[in-house]
């Protein structure tokens, strides 16, 4: 029976910190507003607007959101690397059926990363966070979701699918377990065997 396996993007399949840091630094330079880019990349996962609200007044956030996303492809994409085992995990999922990427990042920017790095995938769904990720998992008939954040594990739990936690982002292995992960792996290199089992 063909399976559908979902993957988060930032800090799960890709180490997006260098690219995101560079975009925040450029946004800070352009606006003259201090942004602690190192702090911002230490808490990746939630939607972009959540982070922008730390640095800009609420009325400025929509404009900053638009500016950030517009400069993202040129600045961020060339600086980002795949996580160890990302290609292998996606290939393993593809052999079992479909590998889909569900992320809070803008879908077109997510696709740029995957294409730039040559990471195989069957679909990309962007602008999804926690409950929205769960909705996508249900709609796509997924049985597993791989992610680095406790809210990824929340999404898996809400959708009624198995969550595989990877402590490569801001959340520890214990935090991922406490959030309901069915499995916690040390890296994506362990995912192919786990999916096959």
PDB file of C-alpha atoms in Angstrom:
ATOM      1  CA  UNK A   1       0.000   0.000   0.000  1.00  0.00           C
ATOM      2  CA  UNK A   2       1.377   3.383  -0.993  1.00  0.00           C
ATOM      3  CA  UNK A   3       2.179   5.735   1.872  1.00  0.00           C
ATOM      4  CA  UNK A   4       2.425   9.516   2.189  1.00  0.00           C
ATOM      5  CA  UNK A   5       5.095  10.825   4.546  1.00  0.00           C
ATOM      6  CA  UNK A   6       5.306  14.489   5.491  1.00  0.00           C
ATOM      7  CA  UNK A   7       8.432  16.468   6.346  1.00  0.00           C
ATOM      8  CA  UNK A   8       8.976  19.857   7.911  1.00  0.00           C
ATOM      9  CA  UNK A   9      11.553  22.040   6.113  1.00  0.00           C
ATOM     10  CA  UNK A  10      13.494  24.500   8.303  1.00  0.00           C
ATOM     11  CA  UNK A  11      15.938  22.753  10.651  1.00  0.00           C
ATOM     12  CA  UNK A  12      14.490  19.381   9.627  1.00  0.00           C
ATOM     13  CA  UNK A  13      15.476  18.997   5.960  1.00  0.00           C
ATOM     14  CA  UNK A  14      17.599  22.146   5.669  1.00  0.00           C
ATOM     15  CA  UNK A  15      19.808  24.228   7.937  1.00  0.00           C
ATOM     16  CA  UNK A  16      18.246  27.538   7.018  1.00  0.00           C
ATOM     17  CA  UNK A  17      19.968  29.559   9.761  1.00  0.00           C
ATOM     18  CA  UNK A  18      22.723  31.113   7.590  1.00  0.00           C
ATOM     19  CA  UNK A  19      20.231  32.305   4.987  1.00  0.00           C
ATOM     20  CA  UNK A  20      17.623  33.575   7.436  1.00  0.00           C
ATOM     21  CA  UNK A  21      20.302  35.321   9.502  1.00  0.00           C
ATOM     22  CA  UNK A  22      21.502  37.140   6.371  1.00  0.00           C
ATOM     23  CA  UNK A  23      17.973  38.260   5.478  1.00  0.00           C
ATOM     24  CA  UNK A  24      17.356  39.637   8.979  1.00  0.00           C
ATOM     25  CA  UNK A  25      20.687  41.464   8.852  1.00  0.00           C
ATOM     26  CA  UNK A  26      19.771  43.047   5.518  1.00  0.00           C
ATOM     27  CA  UNK A  27      16.294  43.979   6.761  1.00  0.00           C
ATOM     28  CA  UNK A  28      17.901  45.596   9.808  1.00  0.00           C
ATOM     29  CA  UNK A  29      20.367  47.482   7.583  1.00  0.00           C
ATOM     30  CA  UNK A  30      17.588  48.745   5.301  1.00  0.00           C
ATOM     31  CA  UNK A  31      15.248  49.846   8.086  1.00  0.00           C
ATOM     32  CA  UNK A  32      17.723  50.985  10.719  1.00  0.00           C
ATOM     33  CA  UNK A  33      15.869  48.813  13.264  1.00  0.00           C
ATOM     34  CA  UNK A  34      18.013  46.554  15.445  1.00  0.00           C
ATOM     35  CA  UNK A  35      17.270  42.854  14.942  1.00  0.00           C
ATOM     36  CA  UNK A  36      19.209  40.267  16.912  1.00  0.00           C
ATOM     37  CA  UNK A  37      19.577  37.880  13.976  1.00  0.00           C
ATOM     38  CA  UNK A  38      21.350  35.254  16.086  1.00  0.00           C
ATOM     39  CA  UNK A  39      18.462  35.195  18.556  1.00  0.00           C
ATOM     40  CA  UNK A  40      15.941  35.072  15.717  1.00  0.00           C
ATOM     41  CA  UNK A  41      17.530  32.008  14.127  1.00  0.00           C
ATOM     42  CA  UNK A  42      17.764  30.277  17.507  1.00  0.00           C
ATOM     43  CA  UNK A  43      13.973  30.018  17.632  1.00  0.00           C
ATOM     44  CA  UNK A  44      13.042  29.046  14.069  1.00  0.00           C
ATOM     45  CA  UNK A  45       9.819  27.183  13.467  1.00  0.00           C
ATOM     46  CA  UNK A  46       6.872  29.500  14.081  1.00  0.00           C
ATOM     47  CA  UNK A  47       5.500  31.791  11.360  1.00  0.00           C
ATOM     48  CA  UNK A  48       7.624  34.721  10.219  1.00  0.00           C
ATOM     49  CA  UNK A  49       5.164  37.262  11.599  1.00  0.00           C
ATOM     50  CA  UNK A  50       5.766  35.955  15.134  1.00  0.00           C
ATOM     51  CA  UNK A  51       9.459  36.838  14.900  1.00  0.00           C
ATOM     52  CA  UNK A  52       8.930  40.182  13.177  1.00  0.00           C
ATOM     53  CA  UNK A  53       6.602  41.227  15.999  1.00  0.00           C
ATOM     54  CA  UNK A  54       9.592  41.096  18.373  1.00  0.00           C
ATOM     55  CA  UNK A  55      11.354  43.868  16.436  1.00  0.00           C
ATOM     56  CA  UNK A  56       8.704  46.009  14.741  1.00  0.00           C
ATOM     57  CA  UNK A  57       5.474  47.673  15.880  1.00  0.00           C
ATOM     58  CA  UNK A  58       2.353  45.773  14.853  1.00  0.00           C
ATOM     59  CA  UNK A  59       1.424  48.262  12.147  1.00  0.00           C
ATOM     60  CA  UNK A  60       4.804  47.789  10.430  1.00  0.00           C
ATOM     61  CA  UNK A  61       4.785  43.979  10.439  1.00  0.00           C
ATOM     62  CA  UNK A  62       2.821  43.487   7.176  1.00  0.00           C
ATOM     63  CA  UNK A  63       5.280  45.667   5.247  1.00  0.00           C
ATOM     64  CA  UNK A  64       8.306  43.969   6.857  1.00  0.00           C
ATOM     65  CA  UNK A  65       6.784  40.575   6.083  1.00  0.00           C
ATOM     66  CA  UNK A  66       6.487  41.535   2.398  1.00  0.00           C
ATOM     67  CA  UNK A  67      10.021  42.970   2.275  1.00  0.00           C
ATOM     68  CA  UNK A  68      11.514  39.914   3.993  1.00  0.00           C
ATOM     69  CA  UNK A  69       9.863  37.496   1.585  1.00  0.00           C
ATOM     70  CA  UNK A  70      10.828  39.575  -1.448  1.00  0.00           C
ATOM     71  CA  UNK A  71      14.542  39.588  -0.571  1.00  0.00           C
ATOM     72  CA  UNK A  72      14.592  35.995   0.683  1.00  0.00           C
ATOM     73  CA  UNK A  73      15.241  34.091  -2.580  1.00  0.00           C
ATOM     74  CA  UNK A  74      18.337  36.025  -3.619  1.00  0.00           C
ATOM     75  CA  UNK A  75      19.890  36.325  -0.155  1.00  0.00           C
ATOM     76  CA  UNK A  76      18.906  33.142   1.671  1.00  0.00           C
ATOM     77  CA  UNK A  77      18.658  30.318  -0.848  1.00  0.00           C
ATOM     78  CA  UNK A  78      22.369  30.221  -1.866  1.00  0.00           C
ATOM     79  CA  UNK A  79      23.476  30.163   1.803  1.00  0.00           C
ATOM     80  CA  UNK A  80      21.404  27.181   2.963  1.00  0.00           C
ATOM     81  CA  UNK A  81      22.595  23.573   3.190  1.00  0.00           C
ATOM     82  CA  UNK A  82      20.750  20.272   3.434  1.00  0.00           C
ATOM     83  CA  UNK A  83      20.735  18.489   6.772  1.00  0.00           C
ATOM     84  CA  UNK A  84      22.699  15.228   6.897  1.00  0.00           C
ATOM     85  CA  UNK A  85      20.437  12.440   5.653  1.00  0.00           C
ATOM     86  CA  UNK A  86      17.817  14.748   4.112  1.00  0.00           C
ATOM     87  CA  UNK A  87      18.082  13.315   0.608  1.00  0.00           C
ATOM     88  CA  UNK A  88      18.182   9.751   1.907  1.00  0.00           C
ATOM     89  CA  UNK A  89      15.090  10.266   4.093  1.00  0.00           C
ATOM     90  CA  UNK A  90      13.119  11.813   1.239  1.00  0.00           C
ATOM     91  CA  UNK A  91      14.224   9.076  -1.160  1.00  0.00           C
ATOM     92  CA  UNK A  92      13.167   6.417   1.344  1.00  0.00           C
ATOM     93  CA  UNK A  93       9.753   8.055   1.687  1.00  0.00           C
ATOM     94  CA  UNK A  94       9.463   8.258  -2.091  1.00  0.00           C
ATOM     95  CA  UNK A  95      10.139   4.533  -2.426  1.00  0.00           C
ATOM     96  CA  UNK A  96       7.226   3.882  -0.058  1.00  0.00           C
ATOM     97  CA  UNK A  97       4.875   6.273  -1.870  1.00  0.00           C
ATOM     98  CA  UNK A  98       5.053  10.076  -1.634  1.00  0.00           C
ATOM     99  CA  UNK A  99       7.320  12.514   0.210  1.00  0.00           C
ATOM    100  CA  UNK A 100       5.602  15.845   0.861  1.00  0.00           C
ATOM    101  CA  UNK A 101       7.040  18.937   2.526  1.00  0.00           C
ATOM    102  CA  UNK A 102       4.720  20.920   4.828  1.00  0.00           C
ATOM    103  CA  UNK A 103       6.206  24.125   6.170  1.00  0.00           C
ATOM    104  CA  UNK A 104       5.422  27.531   7.663  1.00  0.00           C
ATOM    105  CA  UNK A 105       7.734  29.022   5.023  1.00  0.00           C
ATOM    106  CA  UNK A 106       6.231  30.507   1.865  1.00  0.00           C
ATOM    107  CA  UNK A 107       5.637  27.644  -0.555  1.00  0.00           C
ATOM    108  CA  UNK A 108       7.579  29.197  -3.471  1.00  0.00           C
ATOM    109  CA  UNK A 109      10.605  29.885  -1.243  1.00  0.00           C
ATOM    110  CA  UNK A 110      10.446  26.360   0.166  1.00  0.00           C
ATOM    111  CA  UNK A 111      10.398  24.952  -3.366  1.00  0.00           C
ATOM    112  CA  UNK A 112      13.421  27.095  -4.277  1.00  0.00           C
ATOM    113  CA  UNK A 113      15.399  25.531  -1.430  1.00  0.00           C
ATOM    114  CA  UNK A 114      14.450  21.979  -2.371  1.00  0.00           C
ATOM    115  CA  UNK A 115      15.245  22.541  -6.040  1.00  0.00           C
ATOM    116  CA  UNK A 116      18.523  24.366  -5.309  1.00  0.00           C
ATOM    117  CA  UNK A 117      19.683  21.471  -3.126  1.00  0.00           C
ATOM    118  CA  UNK A 118      18.306  18.746  -5.403  1.00  0.00           C
ATOM    119  CA  UNK A 119      16.140  17.271  -2.646  1.00  0.00           C
ATOM    120  CA  UNK A 120      13.497  14.902  -4.069  1.00  0.00           C
ATOM    121  CA  UNK A 121       9.863  15.583  -3.163  1.00  0.00           C
ATOM    122  CA  UNK A 122       6.389  15.081  -4.548  1.00  0.00           C
ATOM    123  CA  UNK A 123       4.679  18.210  -3.228  1.00  0.00           C
ATOM    124  CA  UNK A 124       5.360  21.363  -1.212  1.00  0.00           C
ATOM    125  CA  UNK A 125       2.696  23.004   0.936  1.00  0.00           C
ATOM    126  CA  UNK A 126       3.696  26.310   2.522  1.00  0.00           C
ATOM    127  CA  UNK A 127       2.258  28.810   5.006  1.00  0.00           C
ATOM    128  CA  UNK A 128       1.153  25.991   7.326  1.00  0.00           C
ATOM    129  CA  UNK A 129       1.767  25.937  11.075  1.00  0.00           C
ATOM    130  CA  UNK A 130       0.635  23.483  13.758  1.00  0.00           C
ATOM    131  CA  UNK A 131      -3.137  23.058  13.155  1.00  0.00           C
ATOM    132  CA  UNK A 132      -2.727  23.940   9.460  1.00  0.00           C
ATOM    133  CA  UNK A 133      -0.012  21.295   9.161  1.00  0.00           C
ATOM    134  CA  UNK A 134      -2.394  18.800  10.753  1.00  0.00           C
ATOM    135  CA  UNK A 135      -5.080  19.724   8.224  1.00  0.00           C
ATOM    136  CA  UNK A 136      -2.644  19.113   5.363  1.00  0.00           C
ATOM    137  CA  UNK A 137      -1.543  15.771   6.815  1.00  0.00           C
ATOM    138  CA  UNK A 138      -5.165  14.617   6.994  1.00  0.00           C
ATOM    139  CA  UNK A 139      -6.053  15.990   3.548  1.00  0.00           C
ATOM    140  CA  UNK A 140      -3.035  14.313   1.933  1.00  0.00           C
ATOM    141  CA  UNK A 141      -3.648  10.983   3.679  1.00  0.00           C
ATOM    142  CA  UNK A 142      -0.251  11.013   5.405  1.00  0.00           C
ATOM    143  CA  UNK A 143       0.621   8.481   8.082  1.00  0.00           C
ATOM    144  CA  UNK A 144       3.848  10.089   9.387  1.00  0.00           C
ATOM    145  CA  UNK A 145       5.262  13.583   9.937  1.00  0.00           C
ATOM    146  CA  UNK A 146       8.966  14.266  10.485  1.00  0.00           C
ATOM    147  CA  UNK A 147       9.885  17.520  12.211  1.00  0.00           C
ATOM    148  CA  UNK A 148      12.225  19.294  14.607  1.00  0.00           C
ATOM    149  CA  UNK A 149       9.735  21.358  16.632  1.00  0.00           C
ATOM    150  CA  UNK A 150       7.285  20.500  19.397  1.00  0.00           C
ATOM    151  CA  UNK A 151       4.563  22.100  17.271  1.00  0.00           C
ATOM    152  CA  UNK A 152       5.415  19.624  14.500  1.00  0.00           C
ATOM    153  CA  UNK A 153       4.707  16.849  16.984  1.00  0.00           C
ATOM    154  CA  UNK A 154       1.491  18.672  17.941  1.00  0.00           C
ATOM    155  CA  UNK A 155       0.514  18.665  14.262  1.00  0.00           C
ATOM    156  CA  UNK A 156       1.159  14.921  14.003  1.00  0.00           C
ATOM    157  CA  UNK A 157      -0.849  14.250  17.178  1.00  0.00           C
ATOM    158  CA  UNK A 158      -3.773  16.440  16.039  1.00  0.00           C
ATOM    159  CA  UNK A 159      -3.777  14.656  12.658  1.00  0.00           C
ATOM    160  CA  UNK A 160      -3.591  11.241  14.289  1.00  0.00           C
ATOM    161  CA  UNK A 161      -0.344  10.270  12.548  1.00  0.00           C
ATOM    162  CA  UNK A 162       3.041   9.136  13.842  1.00  0.00           C
ATOM    163  CA  UNK A 163       5.425  11.955  14.666  1.00  0.00           C
ATOM    164  CA  UNK A 164       9.153  11.450  14.167  1.00  0.00           C
ATOM    165  CA  UNK A 165      11.139  14.065  16.067  1.00  0.00           C
ATOM    166  CA  UNK A 166      14.608  15.189  15.018  1.00  0.00           C
ATOM    167  CA  UNK A 167      16.399  17.371  17.638  1.00  0.00           C
ATOM    168  CA  UNK A 168      18.213  19.429  14.999  1.00  0.00           C
ATOM    169  CA  UNK A 169      16.310  22.651  15.697  1.00  0.00           C
ATOM    170  CA  UNK A 170      15.367  24.562  18.845  1.00  0.00           C
ATOM    171  CA  UNK A 171      13.689  21.635  20.641  1.00  0.00           C
ATOM    172  CA  UNK A 172      15.469  18.891  22.564  1.00  0.00           C
ATOM    173  CA  UNK A 173      14.829  15.175  22.238  1.00  0.00           C
ATOM    174  CA  UNK A 174      13.047  15.208  25.616  1.00  0.00           C
ATOM    175  CA  UNK A 175      10.833  18.115  24.542  1.00  0.00           C
ATOM    176  CA  UNK A 176       9.910  16.287  21.340  1.00  0.00           C
ATOM    177  CA  UNK A 177       9.035  13.140  23.316  1.00  0.00           C
ATOM    178  CA  UNK A 178       6.945  15.163  25.765  1.00  0.00           C
ATOM    179  CA  UNK A 179       5.116  16.721  22.812  1.00  0.00           C
ATOM    180  CA  UNK A 180       4.036  13.248  21.699  1.00  0.00           C
ATOM    181  CA  UNK A 181       6.678  12.077  19.227  1.00  0.00           C
ATOM    182  CA  UNK A 182       6.241   8.384  18.471  1.00  0.00           C
ATOM    183  CA  UNK A 183       9.973   8.198  17.733  1.00  0.00           C
ATOM    184  CA  UNK A 184      12.920  10.523  18.254  1.00  0.00           C
ATOM    185  CA  UNK A 185      15.994  10.014  16.076  1.00  0.00           C
ATOM    186  CA  UNK A 186      19.411  11.609  16.430  1.00  0.00           C
ATOM    187  CA  UNK A 187      19.430  12.622  12.753  1.00  0.00           C
ATOM    188  CA  UNK A 188      17.606  12.053   9.478  1.00  0.00           C
ATOM    189  CA  UNK A 189      20.116   9.303   8.704  1.00  0.00           C
ATOM    190  CA  UNK A 190      18.027   7.040  10.961  1.00  0.00           C
ATOM    191  CA  UNK A 191      14.741   7.788   9.213  1.00  0.00           C
ATOM    192  CA  UNK A 192      14.977   5.358   6.236  1.00  0.00           C
ATOM    193  CA  UNK A 193      15.289   2.311   8.488  1.00  0.00           C
ATOM    194  CA  UNK A 194      12.539   3.596  10.747  1.00  0.00           C
ATOM    195  CA  UNK A 195      10.174   4.135   7.801  1.00  0.00           C
ATOM    196  CA  UNK A 196      10.955   0.690   6.424  1.00  0.00           C
ATOM    197  CA  UNK A 197      10.171  -0.883   9.788  1.00  0.00           C
TER     198      UNK A 197
END
